[in-house]
XYZ file of C-alpha atoms in Angstrom:
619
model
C 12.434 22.295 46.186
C 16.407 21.975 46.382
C 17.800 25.362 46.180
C 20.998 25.032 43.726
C 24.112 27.706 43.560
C 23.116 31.245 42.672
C 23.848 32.571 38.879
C 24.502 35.999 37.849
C 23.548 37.260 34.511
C 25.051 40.105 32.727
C 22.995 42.087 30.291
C 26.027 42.273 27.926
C 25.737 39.149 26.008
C 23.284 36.840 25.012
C 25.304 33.634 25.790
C 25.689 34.776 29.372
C 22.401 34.245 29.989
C 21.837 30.655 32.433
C 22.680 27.538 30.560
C 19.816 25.005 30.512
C 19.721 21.846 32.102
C 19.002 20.214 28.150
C 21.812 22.288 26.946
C 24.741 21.576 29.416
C 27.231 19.452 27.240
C 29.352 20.889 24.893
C 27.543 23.746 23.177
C 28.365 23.899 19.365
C 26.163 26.754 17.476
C 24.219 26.533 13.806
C 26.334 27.195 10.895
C 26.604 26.172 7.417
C 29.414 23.559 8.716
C 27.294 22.084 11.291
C 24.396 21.524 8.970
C 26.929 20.175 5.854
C 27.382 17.869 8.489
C 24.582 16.841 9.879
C 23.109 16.090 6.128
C 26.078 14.214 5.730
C 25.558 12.476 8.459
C 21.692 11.487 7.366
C 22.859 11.064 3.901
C 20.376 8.189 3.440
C 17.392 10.706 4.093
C 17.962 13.881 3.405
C 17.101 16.237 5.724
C 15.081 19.377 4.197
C 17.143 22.947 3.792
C 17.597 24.320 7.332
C 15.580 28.030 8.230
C 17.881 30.553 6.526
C 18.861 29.625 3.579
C 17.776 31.688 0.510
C 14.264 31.477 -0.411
C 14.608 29.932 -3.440
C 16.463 27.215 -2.667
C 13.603 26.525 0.276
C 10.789 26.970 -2.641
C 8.836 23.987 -3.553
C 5.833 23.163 -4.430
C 3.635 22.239 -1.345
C 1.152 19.074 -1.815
C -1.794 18.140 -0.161
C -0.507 15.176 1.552
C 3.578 13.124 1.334
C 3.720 10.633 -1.469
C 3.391 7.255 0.263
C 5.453 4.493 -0.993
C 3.632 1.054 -0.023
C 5.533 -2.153 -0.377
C 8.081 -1.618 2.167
C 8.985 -5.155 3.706
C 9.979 -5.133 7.449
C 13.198 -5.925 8.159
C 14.197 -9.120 10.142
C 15.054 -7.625 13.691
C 18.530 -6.441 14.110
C 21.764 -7.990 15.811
C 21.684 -11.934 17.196
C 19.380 -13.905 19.917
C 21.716 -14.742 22.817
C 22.618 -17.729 24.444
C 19.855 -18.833 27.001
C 17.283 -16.620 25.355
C 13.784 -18.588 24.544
C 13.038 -17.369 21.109
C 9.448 -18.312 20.743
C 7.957 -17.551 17.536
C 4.199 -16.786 18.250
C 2.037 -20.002 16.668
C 0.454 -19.714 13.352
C -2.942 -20.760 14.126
C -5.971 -18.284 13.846
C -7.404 -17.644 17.450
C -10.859 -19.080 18.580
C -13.355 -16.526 18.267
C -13.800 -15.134 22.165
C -17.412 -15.932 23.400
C -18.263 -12.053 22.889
C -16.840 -12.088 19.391
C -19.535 -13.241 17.805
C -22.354 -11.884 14.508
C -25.239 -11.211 17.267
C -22.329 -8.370 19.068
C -21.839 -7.054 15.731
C -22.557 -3.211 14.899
C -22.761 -4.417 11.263
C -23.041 -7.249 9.260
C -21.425 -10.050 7.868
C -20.804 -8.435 4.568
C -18.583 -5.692 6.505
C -16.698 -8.383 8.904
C -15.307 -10.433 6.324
C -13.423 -7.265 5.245
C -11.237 -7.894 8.593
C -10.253 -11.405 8.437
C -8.259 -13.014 11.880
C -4.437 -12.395 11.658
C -2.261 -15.784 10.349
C -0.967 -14.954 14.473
C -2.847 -15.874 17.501
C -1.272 -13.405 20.510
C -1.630 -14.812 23.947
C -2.566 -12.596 27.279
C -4.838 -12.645 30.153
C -7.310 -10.620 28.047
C -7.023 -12.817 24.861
C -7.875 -15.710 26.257
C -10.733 -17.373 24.244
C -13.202 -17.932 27.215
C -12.555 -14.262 28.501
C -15.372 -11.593 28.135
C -13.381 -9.044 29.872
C -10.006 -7.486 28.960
C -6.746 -8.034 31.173
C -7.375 -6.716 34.686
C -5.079 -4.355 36.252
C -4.278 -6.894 38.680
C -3.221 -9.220 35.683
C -1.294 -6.607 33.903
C 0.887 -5.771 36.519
C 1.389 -9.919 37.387
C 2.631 -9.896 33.706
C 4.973 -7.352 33.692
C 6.306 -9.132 37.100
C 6.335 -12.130 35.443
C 8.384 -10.514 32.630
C 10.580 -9.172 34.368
C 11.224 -11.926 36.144
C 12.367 -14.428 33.699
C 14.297 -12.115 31.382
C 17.407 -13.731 31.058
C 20.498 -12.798 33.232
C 23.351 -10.988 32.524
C 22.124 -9.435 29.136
C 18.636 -7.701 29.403
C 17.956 -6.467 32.275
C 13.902 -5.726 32.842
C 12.501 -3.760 35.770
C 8.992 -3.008 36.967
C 8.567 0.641 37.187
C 5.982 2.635 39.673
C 4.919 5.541 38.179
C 2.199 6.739 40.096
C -1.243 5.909 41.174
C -4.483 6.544 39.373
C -7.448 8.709 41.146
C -8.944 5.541 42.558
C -5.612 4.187 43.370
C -5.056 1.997 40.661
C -0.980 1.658 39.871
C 0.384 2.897 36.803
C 3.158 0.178 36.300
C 5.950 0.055 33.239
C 8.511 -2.205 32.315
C 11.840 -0.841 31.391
C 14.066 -3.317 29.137
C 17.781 -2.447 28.541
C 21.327 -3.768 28.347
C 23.042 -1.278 30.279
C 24.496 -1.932 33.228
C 21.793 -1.773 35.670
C 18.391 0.384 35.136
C 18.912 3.386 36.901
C 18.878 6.888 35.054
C 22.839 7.215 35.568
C 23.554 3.665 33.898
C 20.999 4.425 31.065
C 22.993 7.770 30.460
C 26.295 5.912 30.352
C 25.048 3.277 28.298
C 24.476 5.778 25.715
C 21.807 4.036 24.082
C 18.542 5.851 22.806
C 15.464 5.078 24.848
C 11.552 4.376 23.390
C 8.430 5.076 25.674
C 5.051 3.149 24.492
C 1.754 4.048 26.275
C -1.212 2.457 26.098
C -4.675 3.172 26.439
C -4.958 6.630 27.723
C -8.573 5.946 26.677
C -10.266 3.326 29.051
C -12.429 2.170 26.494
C -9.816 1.467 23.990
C -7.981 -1.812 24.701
C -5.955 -3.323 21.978
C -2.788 -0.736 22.597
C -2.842 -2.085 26.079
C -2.729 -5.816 25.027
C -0.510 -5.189 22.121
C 1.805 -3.814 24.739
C 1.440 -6.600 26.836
C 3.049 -8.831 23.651
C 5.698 -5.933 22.887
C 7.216 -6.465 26.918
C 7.315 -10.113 26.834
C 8.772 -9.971 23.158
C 11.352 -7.576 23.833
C 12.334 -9.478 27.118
C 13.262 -12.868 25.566
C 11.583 -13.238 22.100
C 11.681 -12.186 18.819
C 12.529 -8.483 19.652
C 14.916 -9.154 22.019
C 17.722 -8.489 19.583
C 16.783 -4.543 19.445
C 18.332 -3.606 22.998
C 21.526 -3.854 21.090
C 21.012 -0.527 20.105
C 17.799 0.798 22.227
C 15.967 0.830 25.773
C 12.206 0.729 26.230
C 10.336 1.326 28.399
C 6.671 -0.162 28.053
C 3.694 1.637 29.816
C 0.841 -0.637 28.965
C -2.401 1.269 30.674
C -1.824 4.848 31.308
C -5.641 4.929 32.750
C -6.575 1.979 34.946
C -9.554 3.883 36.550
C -10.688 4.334 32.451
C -10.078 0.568 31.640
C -11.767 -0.920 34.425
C -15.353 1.068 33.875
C -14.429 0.906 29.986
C -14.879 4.270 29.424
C -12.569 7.051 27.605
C -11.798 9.642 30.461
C -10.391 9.164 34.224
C -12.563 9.032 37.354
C -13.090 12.846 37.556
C -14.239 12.733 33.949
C -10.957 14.264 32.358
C -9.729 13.587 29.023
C -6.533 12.709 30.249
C -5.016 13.198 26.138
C -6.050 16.860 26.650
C -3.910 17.085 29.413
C -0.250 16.739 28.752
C 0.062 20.252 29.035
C -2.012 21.717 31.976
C -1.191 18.041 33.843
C -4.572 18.594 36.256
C -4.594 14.402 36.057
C -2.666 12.216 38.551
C -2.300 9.552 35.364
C -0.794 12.706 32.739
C 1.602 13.791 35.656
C 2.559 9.972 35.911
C 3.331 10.366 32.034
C 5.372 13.321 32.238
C 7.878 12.513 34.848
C 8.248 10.054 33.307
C 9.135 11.445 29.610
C 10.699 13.820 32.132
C 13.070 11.145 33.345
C 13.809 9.060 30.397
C 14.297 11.362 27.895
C 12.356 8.809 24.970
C 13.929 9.760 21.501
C 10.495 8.311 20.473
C 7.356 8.438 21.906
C 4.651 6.023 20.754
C 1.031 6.330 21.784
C -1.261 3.266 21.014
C -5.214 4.516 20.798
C -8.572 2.927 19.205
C -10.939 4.662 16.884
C -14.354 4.981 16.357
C -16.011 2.398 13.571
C -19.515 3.029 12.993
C -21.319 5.873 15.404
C -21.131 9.163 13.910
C -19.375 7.603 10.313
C -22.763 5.726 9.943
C -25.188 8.638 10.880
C -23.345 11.584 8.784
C -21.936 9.140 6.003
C -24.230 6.195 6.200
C -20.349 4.686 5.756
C -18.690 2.604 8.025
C -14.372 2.987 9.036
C -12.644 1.157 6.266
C -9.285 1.402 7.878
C -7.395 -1.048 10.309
C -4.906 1.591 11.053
C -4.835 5.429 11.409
C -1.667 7.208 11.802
C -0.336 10.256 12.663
C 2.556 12.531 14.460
C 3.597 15.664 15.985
C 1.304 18.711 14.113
C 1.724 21.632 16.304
C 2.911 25.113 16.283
C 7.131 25.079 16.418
C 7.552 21.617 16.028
C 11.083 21.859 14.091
C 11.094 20.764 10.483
C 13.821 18.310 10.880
C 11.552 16.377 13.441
C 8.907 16.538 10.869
C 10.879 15.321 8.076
C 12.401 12.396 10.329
C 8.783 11.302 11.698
C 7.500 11.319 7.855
C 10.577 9.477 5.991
C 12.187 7.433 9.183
C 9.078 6.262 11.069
C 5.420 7.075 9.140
C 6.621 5.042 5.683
C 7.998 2.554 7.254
C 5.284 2.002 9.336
C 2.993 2.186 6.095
C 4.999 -0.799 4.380
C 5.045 -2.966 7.249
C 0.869 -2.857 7.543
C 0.932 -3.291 3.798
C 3.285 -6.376 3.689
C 0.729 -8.176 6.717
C -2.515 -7.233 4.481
C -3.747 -4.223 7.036
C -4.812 -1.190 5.685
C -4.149 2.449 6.846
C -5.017 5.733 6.306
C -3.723 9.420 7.991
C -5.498 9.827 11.275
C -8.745 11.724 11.274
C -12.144 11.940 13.124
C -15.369 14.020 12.961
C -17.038 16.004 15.618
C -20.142 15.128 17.548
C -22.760 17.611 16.079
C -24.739 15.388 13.955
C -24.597 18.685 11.489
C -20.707 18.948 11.170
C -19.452 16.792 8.373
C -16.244 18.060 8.136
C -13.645 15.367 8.717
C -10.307 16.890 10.661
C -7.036 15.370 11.386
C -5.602 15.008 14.681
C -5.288 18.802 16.242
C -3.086 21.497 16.120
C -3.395 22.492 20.245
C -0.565 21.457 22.255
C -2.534 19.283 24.361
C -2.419 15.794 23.432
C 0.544 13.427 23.984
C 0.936 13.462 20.582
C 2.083 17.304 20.229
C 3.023 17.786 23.667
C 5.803 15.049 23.670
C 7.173 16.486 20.034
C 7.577 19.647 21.770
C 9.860 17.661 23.735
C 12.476 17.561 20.966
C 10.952 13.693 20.344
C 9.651 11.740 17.397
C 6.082 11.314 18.891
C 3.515 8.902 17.450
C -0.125 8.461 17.274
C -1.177 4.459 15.895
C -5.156 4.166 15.969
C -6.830 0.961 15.207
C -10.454 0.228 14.576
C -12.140 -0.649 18.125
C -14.126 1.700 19.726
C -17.994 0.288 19.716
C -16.782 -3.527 19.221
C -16.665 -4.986 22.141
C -13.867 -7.591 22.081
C -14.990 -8.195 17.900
C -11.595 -8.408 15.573
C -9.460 -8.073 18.738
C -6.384 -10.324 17.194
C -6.788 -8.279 14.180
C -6.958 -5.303 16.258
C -3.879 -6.249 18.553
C -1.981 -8.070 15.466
C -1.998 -3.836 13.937
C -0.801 -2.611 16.823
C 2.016 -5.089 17.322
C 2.876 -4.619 13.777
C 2.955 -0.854 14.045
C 4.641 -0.992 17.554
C 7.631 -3.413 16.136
C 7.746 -0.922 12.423
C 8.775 1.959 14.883
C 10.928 -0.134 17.798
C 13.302 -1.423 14.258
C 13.015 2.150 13.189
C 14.568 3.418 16.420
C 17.201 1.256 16.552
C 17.842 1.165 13.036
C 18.233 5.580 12.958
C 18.971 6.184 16.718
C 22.619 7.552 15.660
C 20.955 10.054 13.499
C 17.956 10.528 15.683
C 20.288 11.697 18.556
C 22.034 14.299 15.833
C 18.853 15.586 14.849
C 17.289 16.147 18.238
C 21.075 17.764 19.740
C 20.892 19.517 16.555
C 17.227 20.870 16.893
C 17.592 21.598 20.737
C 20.412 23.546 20.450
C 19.018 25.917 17.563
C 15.897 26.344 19.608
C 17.880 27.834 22.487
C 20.279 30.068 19.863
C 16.791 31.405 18.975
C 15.586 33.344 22.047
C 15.471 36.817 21.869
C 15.514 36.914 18.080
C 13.364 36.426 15.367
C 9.198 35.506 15.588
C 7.510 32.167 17.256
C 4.220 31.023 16.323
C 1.734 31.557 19.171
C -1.293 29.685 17.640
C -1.923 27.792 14.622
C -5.266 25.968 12.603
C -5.193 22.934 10.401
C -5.666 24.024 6.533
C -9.047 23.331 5.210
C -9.458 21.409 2.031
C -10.992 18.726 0.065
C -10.155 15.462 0.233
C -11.737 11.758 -1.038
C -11.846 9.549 1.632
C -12.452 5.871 1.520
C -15.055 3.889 3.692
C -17.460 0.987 3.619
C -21.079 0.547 2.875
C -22.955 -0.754 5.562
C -24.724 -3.236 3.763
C -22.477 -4.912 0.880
C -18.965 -4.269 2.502
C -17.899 -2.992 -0.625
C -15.158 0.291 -0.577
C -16.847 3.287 -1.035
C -15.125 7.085 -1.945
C -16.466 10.565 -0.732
C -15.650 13.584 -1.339
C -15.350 15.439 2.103
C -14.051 19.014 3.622
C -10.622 17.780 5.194
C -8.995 19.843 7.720
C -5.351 18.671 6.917
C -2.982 19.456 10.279
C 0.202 18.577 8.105
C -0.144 22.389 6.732
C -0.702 24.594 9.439
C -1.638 27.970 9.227
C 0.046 30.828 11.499
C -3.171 32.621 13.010
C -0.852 34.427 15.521
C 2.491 34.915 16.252
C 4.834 37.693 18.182
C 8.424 38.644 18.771
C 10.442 35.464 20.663
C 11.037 36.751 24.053
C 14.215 36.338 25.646
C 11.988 34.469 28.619
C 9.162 34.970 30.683
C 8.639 35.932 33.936
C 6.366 34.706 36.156
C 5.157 36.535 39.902
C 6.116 34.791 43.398
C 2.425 33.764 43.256
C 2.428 31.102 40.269
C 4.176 28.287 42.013
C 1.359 25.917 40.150
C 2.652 27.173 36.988
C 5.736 26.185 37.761
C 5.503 22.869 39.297
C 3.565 22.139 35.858
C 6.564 23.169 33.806
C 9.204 21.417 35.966
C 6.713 18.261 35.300
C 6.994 18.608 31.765
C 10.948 19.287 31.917
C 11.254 23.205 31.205
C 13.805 24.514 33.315
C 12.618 27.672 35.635
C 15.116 29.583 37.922
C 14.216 31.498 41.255
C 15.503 35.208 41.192
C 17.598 35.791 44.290
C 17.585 39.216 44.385
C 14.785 42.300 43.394
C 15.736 44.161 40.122
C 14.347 45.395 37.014
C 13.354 43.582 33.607
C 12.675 45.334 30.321
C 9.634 43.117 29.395
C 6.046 43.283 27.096
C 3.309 42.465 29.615
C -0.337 42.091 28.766
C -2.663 44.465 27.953
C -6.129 42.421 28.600
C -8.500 44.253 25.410
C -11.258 41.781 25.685
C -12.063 38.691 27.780
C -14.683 36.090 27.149
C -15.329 32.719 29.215
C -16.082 29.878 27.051
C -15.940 26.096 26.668
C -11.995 24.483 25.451
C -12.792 22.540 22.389
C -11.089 20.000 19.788
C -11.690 18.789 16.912
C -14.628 16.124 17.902
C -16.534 19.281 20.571
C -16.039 20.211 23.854
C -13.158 18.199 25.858
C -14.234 16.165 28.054
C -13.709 17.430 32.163
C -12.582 20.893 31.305
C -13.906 23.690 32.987
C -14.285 26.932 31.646
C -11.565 28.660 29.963
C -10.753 32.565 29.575
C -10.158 33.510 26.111
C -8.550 36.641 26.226
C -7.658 39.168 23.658
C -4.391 40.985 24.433
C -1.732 43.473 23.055
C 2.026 43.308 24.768
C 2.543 46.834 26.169
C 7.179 47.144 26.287
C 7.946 48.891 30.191
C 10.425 48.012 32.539
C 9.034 46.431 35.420
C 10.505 45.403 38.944
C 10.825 41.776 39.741
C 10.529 40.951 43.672
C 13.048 38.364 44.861
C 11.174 34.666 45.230
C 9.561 35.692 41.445
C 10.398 33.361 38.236
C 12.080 33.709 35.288
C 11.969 30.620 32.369
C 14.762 31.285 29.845
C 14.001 30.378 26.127
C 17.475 29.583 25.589
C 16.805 25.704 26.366
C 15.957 22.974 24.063
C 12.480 23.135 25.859
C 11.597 26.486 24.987
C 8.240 25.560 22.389
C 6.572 24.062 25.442
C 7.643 27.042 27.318
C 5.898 29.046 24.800
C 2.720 27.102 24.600
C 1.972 27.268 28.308
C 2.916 31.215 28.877
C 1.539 32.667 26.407
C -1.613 33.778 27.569
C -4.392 34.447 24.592
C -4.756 30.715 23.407
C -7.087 28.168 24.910
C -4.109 25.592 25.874
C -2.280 28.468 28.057
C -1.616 28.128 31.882
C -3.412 31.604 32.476
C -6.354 30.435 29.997
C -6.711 27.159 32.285
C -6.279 29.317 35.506
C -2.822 28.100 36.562
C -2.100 31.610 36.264
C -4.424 33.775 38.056
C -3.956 37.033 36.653
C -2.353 38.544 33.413
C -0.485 40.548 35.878
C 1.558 37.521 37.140
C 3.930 37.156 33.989
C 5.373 39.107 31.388
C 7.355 38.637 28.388
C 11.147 39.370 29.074
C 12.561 41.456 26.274
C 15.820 41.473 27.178
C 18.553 39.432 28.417
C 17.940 39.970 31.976
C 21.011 41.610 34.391
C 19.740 39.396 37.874
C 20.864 36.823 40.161
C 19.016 33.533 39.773
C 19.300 30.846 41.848
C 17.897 27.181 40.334
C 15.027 25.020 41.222
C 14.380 21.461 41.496
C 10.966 19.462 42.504
């Protein structure tokens, strides 16, 4: 680590405590004035009434699920094709059915296929080739994105090949960043002062359509039809997130991990690839491409079969600010729902059912802040979940499969570009109010989805036709608090959890190194019960998790002494949430739950504004 100059904090005064690395340009506090502002600023969507205002004018009545309005038509893409750009319209012709893509490979009948008809567009990539019975190699995909890269025209885009790490049987992890800045390092992106996207595909081995799709989206964006967006946005394009995954076509890594379980513990090579870099690029929006399950469990609980081509969903977790949620519902999720609409594909909210043959209860994507999904929101992003129907088909509908994707992917690139203005006023806004928060007020330490009722449409297995049940619907757009505590003014952490705090520094959190021994007036843990049991989600058990401690505990205040070479992580950065989610200790996503901690001994909650010399840490 690079040792950076010493601090001193004085217990006097809150805003003496160390300034974050997220919160280092001007500082500008909430007030009325700022958010009269901001609104004004977002005057096409209003933003809801920001925390504090009377109660009454917050009141309204809560509803099951957003009105959706369908019918949206997606804009042309923005700004002008340049000189010596090859603009080349993808041809109109349906695809040739691939040799595997055929009735016998079929889970179900031809009464249920004709419900997903092949796109009006054929898409093109190693994988989609009509003779192929495989999907695009690693190998291939990386030759693409070289390829890509390569013949991106000069002197406007610029398109790199990124490295971002190696997979556990040391398979790259290659991206494609696309810009018009200057050149494609971090400094030029941050002068060019344009918002950046990150797209991921196929964290899931066995689900391959986000990873073609993505394919498309890079050659598109590099001198095709989306080519016009880097007018106002960078992207970076990560196509397989789990090469090890793709190439044995199954869902977890080599070691058997659920690597979308693990964006905040970061045990995988491929989720620490992610983070740096989200670390390093600082996305605005996050988008995560994933396949669902079609018949399996639908057909053996519901004797039903997925109706949906798309299932959509994004950030549901504890702390996520409400300005993020009301931008990811109005700027990005209806949208989204209007562009499917207008190319005939149908969606639905994102939701699955567990494995226990017994359990009919259908749930929406989870609460935990695990996933990409939650963990990247927590990041002060917009952060994206698109679904399509594929697991269990082989390479059957895969134009249709990869022609939702592309159509989702492009909705949310145009709605980026379109909002990235407001976007970056929202997310300054949200980050800084975070920080202004620590030491005050409550945070939410864990939270459930709501149970309710819900009819849900599917299809019967033999006719095709739609067909509506009623089912118990554990809705994760109204969360319930199950615990929550005084906000801490930080935590501290013993010499001992270095893990803990490489983890954090992966994920972005600033931590700083105390310099010198002193004193802290802090809550620490007070263990009252301890069980070891099995980290779950909404479908079971994740997959490659060992054992978790599930601890029951009451914070005990005391002063305590702090040895020099301990931790401290402020929660006055924009970063604080994730902060939260990985410290505190009683919830089944936590550091110490997961054993990156060791002992309840080795951190505290820091009550108040600590009077110590710090000095700051870098990987």
């Amino acid at each position: 680590m690079t040792q950076r100059p010493t601090l001193f904090v004085s217990a006097s005064s809150r805003a003496a405590q160390p300034t974050p690395l997220m919160a280092r340009r001007t500082p500008w506090r909430s007030s009325l004035a700022l958010v009269a502002l901001l609104l004004s600023a977002c005057a096409s969507t209003p933003l809801p009434p920001w925390p504090g205002t009377p109660p009454a004018a917050q009141a309204r009545a809560p509803e099951a699920l957003p009105r959706v309005q369908r019918g949206t038509v997606v804009p042309a893409p923005l700004g002008q094709a340049r000189d010596g750009v090859v603009v080349t319209p993808l041809p109109s012709s349906p695809p040739a059915p691939a040799a595997a893509d055929t009735a016998a490979a079929a889970p179900y009948g031809p009464a249920v296929a004709a419900r997903f008809a092949a796109p009006p567009t054929s898409y093109h990539t190693p994988g989609l080739a009509a003779e192929r019975s495989s999907f695009t190699t690693n190998a291939e995909l990386g030759a693409w994105l070289r390829d890509v890269a390569g013949t991106a025209p000069r002197g406007a885009t610029l398109a790199r090949v990124l490295s971002l790490g190696t997979s556990q049987h040391g398979e790259p992890i290659e991206g494609l960043l696309l810009t018009r800045a200057k050149d494609t390092d971090f400094a030029s992106l941050e002068a060019n002062g344009r918002s950046t996207v990150v797209l991921i595909g196929q964290q899931h081995g066995d689900e391959p359509a986000g990873s073609e799709a993505l394919l498309v989206i890079a050659r598109e964006l590099a001198q095709g039809l989306l080519e016009p967006l880097l007018d106002r946005i960078n992207v970076v394009v990560i196509p397989r997130a789990n090469p090890d995954g793709a190439a044995r076509g199954t869902r977890t890594t080599a070691n058997g991990v659920d690597m979308n379980r693990d964006h905040l513990l970061l045990n995988t090579p491929e989720a620490q690839a992610l983070a740096r870099a989200v670390r390093d690029y600082r996305p605005i929006l996050v988008l995560d491409a994933h396949e669902f399950t079609v018949v399996g469990r639908y057909l053996q609980k519901f004797n039903a079969i997925q109706r949906y081509d798309a299932l959509l969903q994004y950030t549901t977790t504890a702390n996520y600010p409400e300005f993020l949620t009301k931008a990811s519902e109005e700027w990005y999720h209806q949208p989204m729902l209007g562009a499917l609409q207008s190319q005939g594909l149908s969606s639905e909210w994102y939701y699955t059912t567990s494995t226990r043959p017994d359990d009919r209860r259908i749930s929406m994507g989870g609460a935990q802040p695990d996933t990409g999904r939650n963990v990247n929101g927590l990041k002060n992003a917009v952060s994206l979940l698109v679904e399509t129907r594929g697991v269990g088909l082989g390479r059957m509908h895969i134009q249709r499969r990869v022609h939702t994707q592309v159509t989702a992917i492009t909705s949310a690139l145009r709605s980026t570009a379109e909002r990235a203005t407001h976007l970056e006023q929202v997310r300054s806004f949200v980050a800084r109010d975070i920080a202004s928060k620590a030491c005050n007020g409550q945070v939410v330490v864990e939270a459930q989805a709501t149970p309710m009722q819900r009819e849900l449409t599917m299809l019967d297995p033999e006719t095709g036709a739609d067909r509506t049940l009623k089912v118990d619907w554990n809705s994760s757009l109204a969360l319930r608090t199950v615990k929550s505590r005084a906000r801490p003014c930080g935590y501290w952490l013993a010499p001992s959890a270095t893990t803990a705090v490489e983890r954090l520094q992966l994920l972005g959190v600033q931590v700083l190194r105390i310099a010198e021994p002193g004193a802290l007036l802090a809550d620490t843990y007070n263990e009252t019960a301890r069980d070891t049991t099995e980290r779950a989600d909404v479908r079971g058990t994740v997959a490659g998790g060992a054992s978790i401690i599930r601890s029951q505990v009451t914070p005990v205040r005391r002063a305590i002494d702090v040895p020099a070479g301990s931790f401290y992580v402020p929660l006055n950065q924009g970063l604080a949430n994730l902060a939260v989610a990985a410290l505190e200790p009683d919830t089944q996503s936590s550091y110490f739950a997961n054993r990156l901690i060791d002992d309840l001994a080795s951190t505290a909650r820091v009550m108040k504004v600590p009077s110590l010399v710090f000095e700051d840490t870098d990987e």
